[in-house]
Amino acid sequence: MRTLKQVNFKNERAIIRVDFNVPLNSKIQVTDRTRIEAAKPTIAYILSEGGSCILISHLGRPKGRDPKLSLENIYSTVSDTLGVQISFCKECIGEEAEAAASALKPGQVLMMENLRYHKQETEGDFNFSKQLSKLGTVYVNDAFGTAHRPHASTAIIAQFFENKKCFGKLLEKEVLAIDKIMKKGVAPILAVLGGAKVSSKITIIESLLDKVNHLIIGGGMVYTFIKAIGGRVGDSICELDYCEYALHLLKKAKQKGVVIHLPLDVLAGDDFSNDANQKIFNIMEIDDGWEGMDVGPRTIKKFHDLILKCKTILWNGPMGVFEFSNFAKGTISIGESISESTKGGAFSLVGGGDSVAAVKQFGLESKMSYISTGGGAMLESLEGKTLPGISALY
Ligand code: AMP
């Protein structure tokens, strides 16, 4: 892995592929700066080494030049977050873009217009990549969130830089964190999987069975397993088409010596709402008219004890419908157990979608070893796939 430290940035113009695909409100204001803050260390490092920075990113999924998705809308927030004066170019390729980029002096930052104003970006177009490559003299990829897509500005552009290309600090951290689970995990290694459906996690479960010692299954996908082993799931979310598959996974885990931990009890509601009446059931005996919406108190205790014994922990997916405060306790407790284990020396990685949202919502962010910034990219990494944006840098 070629990192920033292995490249001399003095008087170089670094094209940095960042992920500034930030959430915007109806007034087109940035509502969460996490992604901008995540790019700061790379930009600050290159500037401090005497280079200049050309920031390229996408924002949303524009069909053509949609003004609402212009990066000009966010550039003052970027400037403010980075603490650096930056300039903006209304194009990302062509004469105007190249002129603005080549005029940069060491210490200056230029942000280009939304890459996805050109459909060639997502098509991974060779010529578009070549034009982009003319903006600078070094290429740095720091956009983990799009590393799983073979886009022009991630995977294709890298070929124009032979040795003058490298991982940004964020991308480096993400890859090292994944390696700590998938390649260099210290046993006992635990994966805590939750979320709504088994069907969306199949490849992850299969891939993790080769990596972990323990697997906790929580959230809505539990009920497919419970149904498969002969339990009564009441009105809980259940994918009947996947019961067979759930049995296959349980068998495969046994063959591989992976211990699967299912909940013992469940907090059910008589309606899918925060104000539903609540009742605790044994996980195998949920009555009709009730649906499992969170793990129960005995389960929280059981999972807590296991989590504290593990040295490497991956968490993907909530334990219940955490968006409803009355059914969030299981997810909060699991988060707290993982933070306690982390405090005791375990390595914890929270990755992929809703568990990241839950950790942020419940103020546990600083208590985990690493929280991934990339949903889809993290999921594909956990599936054991090589990401095109990353392999292109080697
Ligand atoms: P995923 O994107 O697959 O990780 O699923 C996350 C979603 O699963 C969240 O919106 C949760 O509300 C939902 N979820 C978790 N547990 C349950 C459950 N027991 N029943 C229905 N939905 C659930």
Tab-separated table of C-alpha atoms and ligand atoms in Angstrom:
chain	number	residue	atom	x	y	z
A	1	MET	CA	0.000	0.000	0.000
A	2	ARG	CA	1.546	3.326	-1.065
A	3	THR	CA	0.640	5.911	1.544
A	4	LEU	CA	0.939	9.703	1.528
A	5	LYS	CA	4.282	9.475	3.320
A	6	GLN	CA	5.810	7.610	0.394
A	7	VAL	CA	5.094	10.423	-2.063
A	8	ASN	CA	6.919	13.741	-2.317
A	9	PHE	CA	4.248	16.420	-2.652
A	10	LYS	CA	6.557	19.428	-2.865
A	11	ASN	CA	5.403	21.605	-5.769
A	12	GLU	CA	3.068	18.837	-6.936
A	13	ARG	CA	-0.583	19.378	-7.747
A	14	ALA	CA	-2.449	16.521	-6.070
A	15	ILE	CA	-5.793	15.443	-7.483
A	16	ILE	CA	-7.624	14.143	-4.441
A	17	ARG	CA	-10.748	12.056	-4.993
A	18	VAL	CA	-12.739	12.882	-1.876
A	19	ASP	CA	-16.218	11.768	-0.904
A	20	PHE	CA	-18.141	14.988	-0.337
A	21	ASN	CA	-21.459	13.323	-1.046
A	22	VAL	CA	-22.898	15.000	2.034
A	23	PRO	CA	-26.550	15.150	3.132
A	24	LEU	CA	-28.327	18.425	2.308
A	25	ASN	CA	-31.560	19.888	3.692
A	26	SER	CA	-34.280	21.633	1.673
A	27	LYS	CA	-32.323	24.892	1.899
A	28	ILE	CA	-29.353	23.073	0.349
A	29	GLN	CA	-27.343	23.338	3.563
A	30	VAL	CA	-24.979	20.588	4.680
A	31	THR	CA	-26.576	18.731	7.614
A	32	ASP	CA	-23.656	16.424	8.467
A	33	ARG	CA	-20.008	17.376	7.916
A	34	THR	CA	-18.525	13.985	8.836
A	35	ARG	CA	-17.342	13.235	5.303
A	36	ILE	CA	-15.714	16.639	4.897
A	37	GLU	CA	-13.968	16.334	8.253
A	38	ALA	CA	-12.799	12.849	7.280
A	39	ALA	CA	-10.903	14.286	4.275
A	40	LYS	CA	-9.178	16.990	6.306
A	41	PRO	CA	-6.069	15.058	7.440
A	42	THR	CA	-5.108	14.188	3.845
A	43	ILE	CA	-5.589	17.722	2.556
A	44	ALA	CA	-3.762	19.262	5.525
A	45	TYR	CA	-0.842	16.851	5.081
A	46	ILE	CA	-0.377	17.596	1.374
A	47	LEU	CA	-0.533	21.349	1.957
A	48	SER	CA	1.978	21.102	4.797
A	49	GLU	CA	4.340	19.200	2.487
A	50	GLY	CA	4.340	22.052	-0.035
A	51	GLY	CA	1.782	20.693	-2.499
A	52	SER	CA	-1.524	22.058	-3.754
A	53	CYS	CA	-4.858	20.212	-3.785
A	54	ILE	CA	-7.466	19.716	-6.479
A	55	LEU	CA	-10.562	18.229	-4.876
A	56	ILE	CA	-12.819	16.096	-7.046
A	57	SER	CA	-16.052	14.544	-5.804
A	58	HIS	CA	-19.587	13.636	-6.683
A	59	LEU	CA	-22.694	14.912	-4.922
A	60	GLY	CA	-25.924	12.962	-5.215
A	61	ARG	CA	-27.124	11.429	-8.454
A	62	PRO	CA	-27.732	14.370	-10.803
A	63	LYS	CA	-29.332	13.828	-14.172
A	64	GLY	CA	-27.256	16.363	-16.108
A	65	ARG	CA	-26.319	19.712	-14.558
A	66	ASP	CA	-28.797	19.884	-11.674
A	67	PRO	CA	-27.984	23.195	-9.866
A	68	LYS	CA	-29.189	21.767	-6.541
A	69	LEU	CA	-26.358	19.263	-6.710
A	70	SER	CA	-23.614	21.691	-7.664
A	71	LEU	CA	-20.576	21.410	-5.414
A	72	GLU	CA	-20.600	25.207	-5.380
A	73	ASN	CA	-23.452	24.874	-2.845
A	74	ILE	CA	-21.178	23.196	-0.331
A	75	TYR	CA	-17.842	24.793	-0.979
A	76	SER	CA	-18.088	27.467	1.717
A	77	THR	CA	-18.875	24.695	4.233
A	78	VAL	CA	-15.862	22.773	2.944
A	79	SER	CA	-13.675	25.858	3.264
A	80	ASP	CA	-14.982	26.502	6.770
A	81	THR	CA	-14.513	22.873	7.887
A	82	LEU	CA	-11.018	22.595	6.462
A	83	GLY	CA	-10.042	26.003	7.795
A	84	VAL	CA	-8.500	26.813	4.393
A	85	GLN	CA	-9.548	29.333	1.752
A	86	ILE	CA	-10.502	27.358	-1.336
A	87	SER	CA	-11.504	28.361	-4.830
A	88	PHE	CA	-14.133	26.741	-7.024
A	89	CYS	CA	-14.149	25.817	-10.698
A	90	LYS	CA	-17.483	25.411	-12.484
A	91	GLU	CA	-16.101	22.526	-14.527
A	92	CYS	CA	-14.145	19.391	-13.696
A	93	ILE	CA	-12.638	18.717	-17.140
A	94	GLY	CA	-11.679	20.774	-20.172
A	95	GLU	CA	-9.734	23.963	-20.816
A	96	GLU	CA	-11.237	26.071	-18.024
A	97	ALA	CA	-10.675	23.310	-15.470
A	98	GLU	CA	-7.123	22.627	-16.597
A	99	ALA	CA	-6.254	26.335	-16.576
A	100	ALA	CA	-7.594	26.781	-13.021
A	101	ALA	CA	-5.733	23.694	-11.832
A	102	SER	CA	-2.412	24.574	-13.440
A	103	ALA	CA	-2.540	28.095	-11.933
A	104	LEU	CA	-2.493	26.623	-8.410
A	105	LYS	CA	0.448	27.518	-6.182
A	106	PRO	CA	1.738	25.390	-3.294
A	107	GLY	CA	-0.618	25.672	-0.319
A	108	GLN	CA	-3.703	26.422	-2.441
A	109	VAL	CA	-6.878	24.338	-2.772
A	110	LEU	CA	-9.258	24.173	-5.703
A	111	MET	CA	-12.581	22.344	-5.728
A	112	MET	CA	-13.999	21.156	-9.034
A	113	GLU	CA	-17.657	20.862	-10.049
A	114	ASN	CA	-19.664	17.666	-9.465
A	115	LEU	CA	-18.080	14.755	-11.346
A	116	ARG	CA	-21.476	13.221	-11.957
A	117	TYR	CA	-22.601	16.137	-14.113
A	118	HIS	CA	-20.887	13.927	-16.693
A	119	LYS	CA	-22.389	10.497	-17.144
A	120	GLN	CA	-18.949	9.247	-18.167
A	121	GLU	CA	-17.973	9.330	-14.483
A	122	THR	CA	-20.163	6.400	-13.449
A	123	GLU	CA	-19.586	4.697	-16.805
A	124	GLY	CA	-15.885	4.547	-15.965
A	125	ASP	CA	-15.102	6.237	-19.288
A	126	PHE	CA	-11.450	6.104	-20.308
A	127	ASN	CA	-11.310	9.475	-22.078
A	128	PHE	CA	-13.112	11.280	-19.266
A	129	SER	CA	-10.605	9.781	-16.801
A	130	LYS	CA	-7.741	10.877	-19.016
A	131	GLN	CA	-9.071	14.446	-19.063
A	132	LEU	CA	-9.458	14.415	-15.296
A	133	SER	CA	-5.908	13.156	-14.913
A	134	LYS	CA	-4.629	16.303	-16.678
A	135	LEU	CA	-5.673	18.445	-13.701
A	136	GLY	CA	-2.749	17.392	-11.555
A	137	THR	CA	0.567	15.619	-11.239
A	138	VAL	CA	-0.213	13.138	-8.448
A	139	TYR	CA	-3.396	11.139	-7.761
A	140	VAL	CA	-4.665	10.451	-4.249
A	141	ASN	CA	-7.792	8.443	-3.540
A	142	ASP	CA	-9.430	9.224	-0.209
A	143	ALA	CA	-13.002	8.315	-1.103
A	144	PHE	CA	-13.706	5.021	0.615
A	145	GLY	CA	-17.463	5.512	0.115
A	146	THR	CA	-17.123	5.026	-3.656
A	147	ALA	CA	-14.181	2.625	-3.701
A	148	HIS	CA	-16.484	-0.283	-4.568
A	149	ARG	CA	-17.492	1.315	-7.874
A	150	PRO	CA	-15.304	1.147	-11.008
A	151	HIS	CA	-15.855	4.822	-11.743
A	152	ALA	CA	-13.692	7.127	-13.840
A	153	SER	CA	-12.415	9.181	-10.887
A	154	THR	CA	-11.691	6.182	-8.648
A	155	ALA	CA	-10.583	3.070	-10.506
A	156	ILE	CA	-9.910	4.225	-14.073
A	157	ILE	CA	-7.968	7.453	-13.505
A	158	ALA	CA	-5.295	5.693	-11.426
A	159	GLN	CA	-3.684	4.124	-14.504
A	160	PHE	CA	-2.470	7.542	-15.696
A	161	PHE	CA	-0.232	7.990	-12.684
A	162	GLU	CA	1.980	4.877	-12.576
A	163	ASN	CA	3.922	5.446	-9.360
A	164	LYS	CA	2.510	8.856	-8.556
A	165	LYS	CA	-0.648	7.590	-6.926
A	166	CYS	CA	-1.433	6.683	-3.359
A	167	PHE	CA	-3.953	6.047	-0.595
A	168	GLY	CA	-5.248	9.066	1.291
A	169	LYS	CA	-5.246	8.861	5.079
A	170	LEU	CA	-8.945	8.013	5.310
A	171	LEU	CA	-8.759	5.247	2.726
A	172	GLU	CA	-5.674	3.877	4.456
A	173	LYS	CA	-7.465	3.826	7.836
A	174	GLU	CA	-10.516	2.092	6.385
A	175	VAL	CA	-8.436	-0.610	4.718
A	176	LEU	CA	-6.349	-1.211	7.848
A	177	ALA	CA	-9.515	-1.449	9.979
A	178	ILE	CA	-11.046	-4.021	7.629
A	179	ASP	CA	-7.785	-5.988	7.643
A	180	LYS	CA	-7.900	-6.088	11.433
A	181	ILE	CA	-11.145	-8.037	11.140
A	182	MET	CA	-10.724	-9.995	7.915
A	183	LYS	CA	-6.989	-10.790	7.937
A	184	LYS	CA	-5.351	-10.028	11.256
A	185	GLY	CA	-8.111	-10.459	13.827
A	186	VAL	CA	-7.031	-11.475	17.338
A	187	ALA	CA	-9.192	-14.357	18.641
A	188	PRO	CA	-11.829	-14.620	19.924
A	189	ILE	CA	-13.254	-12.800	16.913
A	190	LEU	CA	-16.940	-11.878	17.026
A	191	ALA	CA	-19.293	-10.512	14.408
A	192	VAL	CA	-22.521	-8.945	15.615
A	193	LEU	CA	-25.001	-8.903	12.762
A	194	GLY	CA	-28.430	-7.326	12.814
A	195	GLY	CA	-30.715	-5.459	10.483
A	196	ALA	CA	-33.948	-6.262	8.790
A	197	LYS	CA	-33.362	-9.161	6.437
A	198	VAL	CA	-31.229	-12.265	6.002
A	199	SER	CA	-31.517	-11.947	2.233
A	200	SER	CA	-29.456	-8.734	2.227
A	201	LYS	CA	-26.680	-10.235	4.373
A	202	ILE	CA	-26.144	-13.636	2.792
A	203	THR	CA	-22.751	-13.001	1.236
A	204	ILE	CA	-21.534	-11.245	4.367
A	205	ILE	CA	-22.526	-14.139	6.613
A	206	GLU	CA	-20.929	-16.681	4.262
A	207	SER	CA	-17.714	-14.695	4.103
A	208	LEU	CA	-17.578	-14.082	7.863
A	209	LEU	CA	-17.932	-17.779	8.651
A	210	ASP	CA	-14.339	-18.136	7.431
A	211	LYS	CA	-13.099	-15.311	9.641
A	212	VAL	CA	-14.833	-15.318	13.013
A	213	ASN	CA	-15.162	-17.586	16.054
A	214	HIS	CA	-18.549	-16.265	17.181
A	215	LEU	CA	-21.500	-14.809	15.339
A	216	ILE	CA	-24.338	-12.985	17.096
A	217	ILE	CA	-27.502	-12.733	15.046
A	218	GLY	CA	-30.012	-10.079	16.075
A	219	GLY	CA	-32.522	-7.700	14.502
A	220	GLY	CA	-35.296	-8.692	12.155
A	221	MET	CA	-33.294	-11.412	10.437
A	222	VAL	CA	-33.377	-13.571	13.577
A	223	TYR	CA	-36.959	-14.647	12.917
A	224	THR	CA	-36.104	-16.411	9.682
A	225	PHE	CA	-33.637	-18.535	11.663
A	226	ILE	CA	-36.161	-19.119	14.460
A	227	LYS	CA	-38.850	-20.191	12.000
A	228	ALA	CA	-36.327	-22.466	10.293
A	229	ILE	CA	-35.511	-24.296	13.524
A	230	GLY	CA	-39.175	-24.793	14.386
A	231	GLY	CA	-40.002	-21.734	16.539
A	232	ARG	CA	-43.143	-19.627	16.456
A	233	VAL	CA	-42.453	-16.098	15.226
A	234	GLY	CA	-45.941	-14.544	15.496
A	235	ASP	CA	-46.175	-11.521	13.204
A	236	SER	CA	-42.408	-10.873	13.197
A	237	ILE	CA	-40.643	-10.051	9.941
A	238	CYS	CA	-39.695	-13.413	8.423
A	239	GLU	CA	-38.439	-14.442	4.997
A	240	LEU	CA	-39.985	-17.866	4.458
A	241	ASP	CA	-38.033	-18.304	1.207
A	242	TYR	CA	-34.809	-18.115	3.194
A	243	CYS	CA	-35.559	-20.648	5.954
A	244	GLU	CA	-33.768	-23.386	4.017
A	245	TYR	CA	-30.820	-21.116	3.616
A	246	ALA	CA	-30.800	-20.239	7.313
A	247	LEU	CA	-30.560	-23.959	8.105
A	248	HIS	CA	-27.704	-24.282	5.625
A	249	LEU	CA	-25.872	-21.438	7.379
A	250	LEU	CA	-26.335	-22.994	10.813
A	251	LYS	CA	-24.954	-26.287	9.492
A	252	LYS	CA	-22.048	-24.626	7.752
A	253	ALA	CA	-21.169	-22.658	10.887
A	254	LYS	CA	-21.095	-25.864	12.897
A	255	GLN	CA	-18.779	-27.502	10.349
A	256	LYS	CA	-16.445	-24.531	10.532
A	257	GLY	CA	-16.483	-24.380	14.323
A	258	VAL	CA	-18.188	-20.982	14.414
A	259	VAL	CA	-20.598	-20.599	17.338
A	260	ILE	CA	-23.848	-18.888	16.315
A	261	HIS	CA	-25.595	-17.021	19.121
A	262	LEU	CA	-29.316	-16.390	18.671
A	263	PRO	CA	-31.347	-14.279	21.127
A	264	LEU	CA	-33.006	-16.034	24.086
A	265	ASP	CA	-35.909	-13.644	24.399
A	266	VAL	CA	-37.500	-10.843	22.491
A	267	LEU	CA	-39.353	-7.592	23.190
A	268	ALA	CA	-42.404	-7.684	20.963
A	269	GLY	CA	-44.999	-5.078	20.050
A	270	ASP	CA	-48.642	-5.562	19.028
A	271	ASP	CA	-48.193	-3.001	16.255
A	272	PHE	CA	-45.224	-1.688	14.236
A	273	SER	CA	-45.092	1.626	16.105
A	274	ASN	CA	-43.249	3.232	18.987
A	275	ASP	CA	-46.400	3.296	21.086
A	276	ALA	CA	-47.282	-0.362	20.581
A	277	ASN	CA	-48.077	-2.425	23.676
A	278	GLN	CA	-45.034	-4.437	24.696
A	279	LYS	CA	-44.551	-8.030	25.814
A	280	ILE	CA	-41.493	-10.196	26.338
A	281	PHE	CA	-41.544	-13.671	24.794
A	282	ASN	CA	-39.201	-16.608	24.732
A	283	ILE	CA	-37.635	-16.322	21.266
A	284	MET	CA	-39.127	-19.683	20.191
A	285	GLU	CA	-42.678	-18.868	21.333
A	286	ILE	CA	-43.952	-15.542	20.011
A	287	ASP	CA	-47.744	-15.381	19.912
A	288	ASP	CA	-49.709	-14.341	16.865
A	289	GLY	CA	-50.608	-10.653	16.971
A	290	TRP	CA	-47.112	-9.796	18.283
A	291	GLU	CA	-43.945	-8.998	16.378
A	292	GLY	CA	-40.396	-9.106	17.665
A	293	MET	CA	-38.978	-5.588	17.579
A	294	ASP	CA	-35.994	-5.768	19.912
A	295	VAL	CA	-33.936	-8.323	21.797
A	296	GLY	CA	-35.086	-9.022	25.375
A	297	PRO	CA	-33.319	-8.554	28.744
A	298	ARG	CA	-31.916	-12.105	29.063
A	299	THR	CA	-30.435	-11.775	25.589
A	300	ILE	CA	-28.857	-8.414	26.409
A	301	LYS	CA	-27.110	-10.036	29.388
A	302	LYS	CA	-26.019	-13.097	27.388
A	303	PHE	CA	-24.616	-11.007	24.532
A	304	HIS	CA	-22.928	-8.634	26.986
A	305	ASP	CA	-20.978	-11.503	28.603
A	306	LEU	CA	-19.843	-12.803	25.232
A	307	ILE	CA	-18.872	-9.374	23.888
A	308	LEU	CA	-16.665	-8.756	26.916
A	309	LYS	CA	-14.745	-11.986	26.250
A	310	CYS	CA	-13.954	-11.133	22.620
A	311	LYS	CA	-10.834	-9.371	21.396
A	312	THR	CA	-11.975	-8.419	17.897
A	313	ILE	CA	-15.525	-7.253	17.246
A	314	LEU	CA	-17.335	-6.300	14.062
A	315	TRP	CA	-20.782	-4.755	14.353
A	316	ASN	CA	-23.091	-4.487	11.368
A	317	GLY	CA	-26.813	-3.894	11.750
A	318	PRO	CA	-29.050	-2.892	14.691
A	319	MET	CA	-30.487	-5.401	17.187
A	320	GLY	CA	-34.017	-4.079	16.763
A	321	VAL	CA	-36.126	-1.241	15.442
A	322	PHE	CA	-33.884	1.333	17.119
A	323	GLU	CA	-35.600	4.214	15.315
A	324	PHE	CA	-38.467	3.683	17.815
A	325	SER	CA	-37.135	4.819	21.197
A	326	ASN	CA	-39.227	2.193	23.017
A	327	PHE	CA	-37.513	-0.569	21.050
A	328	ALA	CA	-33.967	0.826	21.033
A	329	LYS	CA	-32.697	-0.661	24.279
A	330	GLY	CA	-31.175	-3.805	22.735
A	331	THR	CA	-29.216	-1.804	20.165
A	332	ILE	CA	-28.046	0.726	22.772
A	333	SER	CA	-27.012	-2.042	25.193
A	334	ILE	CA	-25.060	-3.940	22.552
A	335	GLY	CA	-23.335	-0.671	21.616
A	336	GLU	CA	-22.478	-0.056	25.263
A	337	SER	CA	-21.151	-3.607	25.679
A	338	ILE	CA	-18.947	-3.186	22.610
A	339	SER	CA	-17.622	0.118	23.964
A	340	GLU	CA	-16.865	-1.516	27.317
A	341	SER	CA	-15.017	-4.342	25.585
A	342	THR	CA	-13.135	-1.763	23.488
A	343	LYS	CA	-12.119	0.067	26.652
A	344	GLY	CA	-10.735	-3.244	27.921
A	345	GLY	CA	-8.513	-3.590	24.839
A	346	ALA	CA	-10.671	-5.188	22.140
A	347	PHE	CA	-10.597	-3.825	18.586
A	348	SER	CA	-14.079	-2.830	17.428
A	349	LEU	CA	-15.203	-1.875	13.957
A	350	VAL	CA	-18.690	-0.572	13.269
A	351	GLY	CA	-19.454	-0.739	9.601
A	352	GLY	CA	-22.259	-0.524	7.125
A	353	GLY	CA	-25.350	1.618	7.305
A	354	ASP	CA	-27.696	1.563	10.228
A	355	SER	CA	-25.384	0.435	13.015
A	356	VAL	CA	-23.221	3.473	12.209
A	357	ALA	CA	-26.337	5.673	12.445
A	358	ALA	CA	-27.247	4.023	15.758
A	359	VAL	CA	-23.777	4.515	17.227
A	360	LYS	CA	-23.886	8.198	16.289
A	361	GLN	CA	-27.437	8.641	17.566
A	362	PHE	CA	-26.601	7.115	20.949
A	363	GLY	CA	-23.354	9.034	21.415
A	364	LEU	CA	-21.058	5.994	21.291
A	365	GLU	CA	-18.929	7.210	18.403
A	366	SER	CA	-15.787	7.972	20.349
A	367	LYS	CA	-15.992	4.683	22.237
A	368	MET	CA	-15.480	2.390	19.258
A	369	SER	CA	-12.062	1.679	17.756
A	370	TYR	CA	-13.193	2.551	14.239
A	371	ILE	CA	-16.401	3.627	12.551
A	372	SER	CA	-16.467	3.187	8.820
A	373	THR	CA	-17.480	6.080	6.586
A	374	GLY	CA	-18.533	3.875	3.681
A	375	GLY	CA	-21.779	1.886	3.661
A	376	GLY	CA	-21.696	-0.125	0.445
A	377	ALA	CA	-17.903	-0.167	0.264
A	378	MET	CA	-17.679	-1.567	3.784
A	379	LEU	CA	-20.306	-4.206	3.075
A	380	GLU	CA	-18.487	-5.349	-0.061
A	381	SER	CA	-15.212	-5.505	1.868
A	382	LEU	CA	-16.874	-7.691	4.484
A	383	GLU	CA	-18.156	-9.878	1.672
A	384	GLY	CA	-14.495	-10.483	0.901
A	385	LYS	CA	-14.544	-8.581	-2.402
A	386	THR	CA	-11.617	-6.589	-3.734
A	387	LEU	CA	-12.736	-3.017	-4.315
A	388	PRO	CA	-11.796	-1.614	-7.748
A	389	GLY	CA	-10.942	1.844	-6.360
A	390	ILE	CA	-8.444	0.215	-4.009
A	391	SER	CA	-6.889	-2.378	-6.316
A	392	ALA	CA	-6.245	0.401	-8.884
A	393	LEU	CA	-3.830	2.033	-6.424
A	394	TYR	CA	-1.560	-0.997	-6.154
B	1	AMP	P1	-30.259	-3.217	7.502
B	1	AMP	O1	-30.255	-2.046	6.577
B	1	AMP	O2	-30.534	-4.532	6.853
B	1	AMP	O3	-29.078	-3.242	8.419
B	1	AMP	O4	-31.547	-3.024	8.415
B	1	AMP	C1	-31.692	-1.955	9.281
B	1	AMP	C2	-33.137	-1.831	9.632
B	1	AMP	O5	-33.562	-3.028	10.243
B	1	AMP	C3	-33.426	-0.732	10.631
B	1	AMP	O6	-34.179	0.266	9.993
B	1	AMP	C4	-34.231	-1.420	11.704
B	1	AMP	O7	-35.378	-0.708	12.101
B	1	AMP	C5	-34.662	-2.712	11.041
B	1	AMP	N1	-34.936	-3.767	12.011
B	1	AMP	C6	-34.135	-4.201	12.991
B	1	AMP	N2	-34.758	-5.127	13.740
B	1	AMP	C7	-35.996	-5.274	13.231
B	1	AMP	C8	-37.130	-6.074	13.583
B	1	AMP	N3	-37.070	-6.909	14.609
B	1	AMP	N4	-38.223	-5.967	12.828
B	1	AMP	C9	-38.259	-5.122	11.779
B	1	AMP	N5	-37.230	-4.341	11.393
B	1	AMP	C10	-36.111	-4.413	12.113
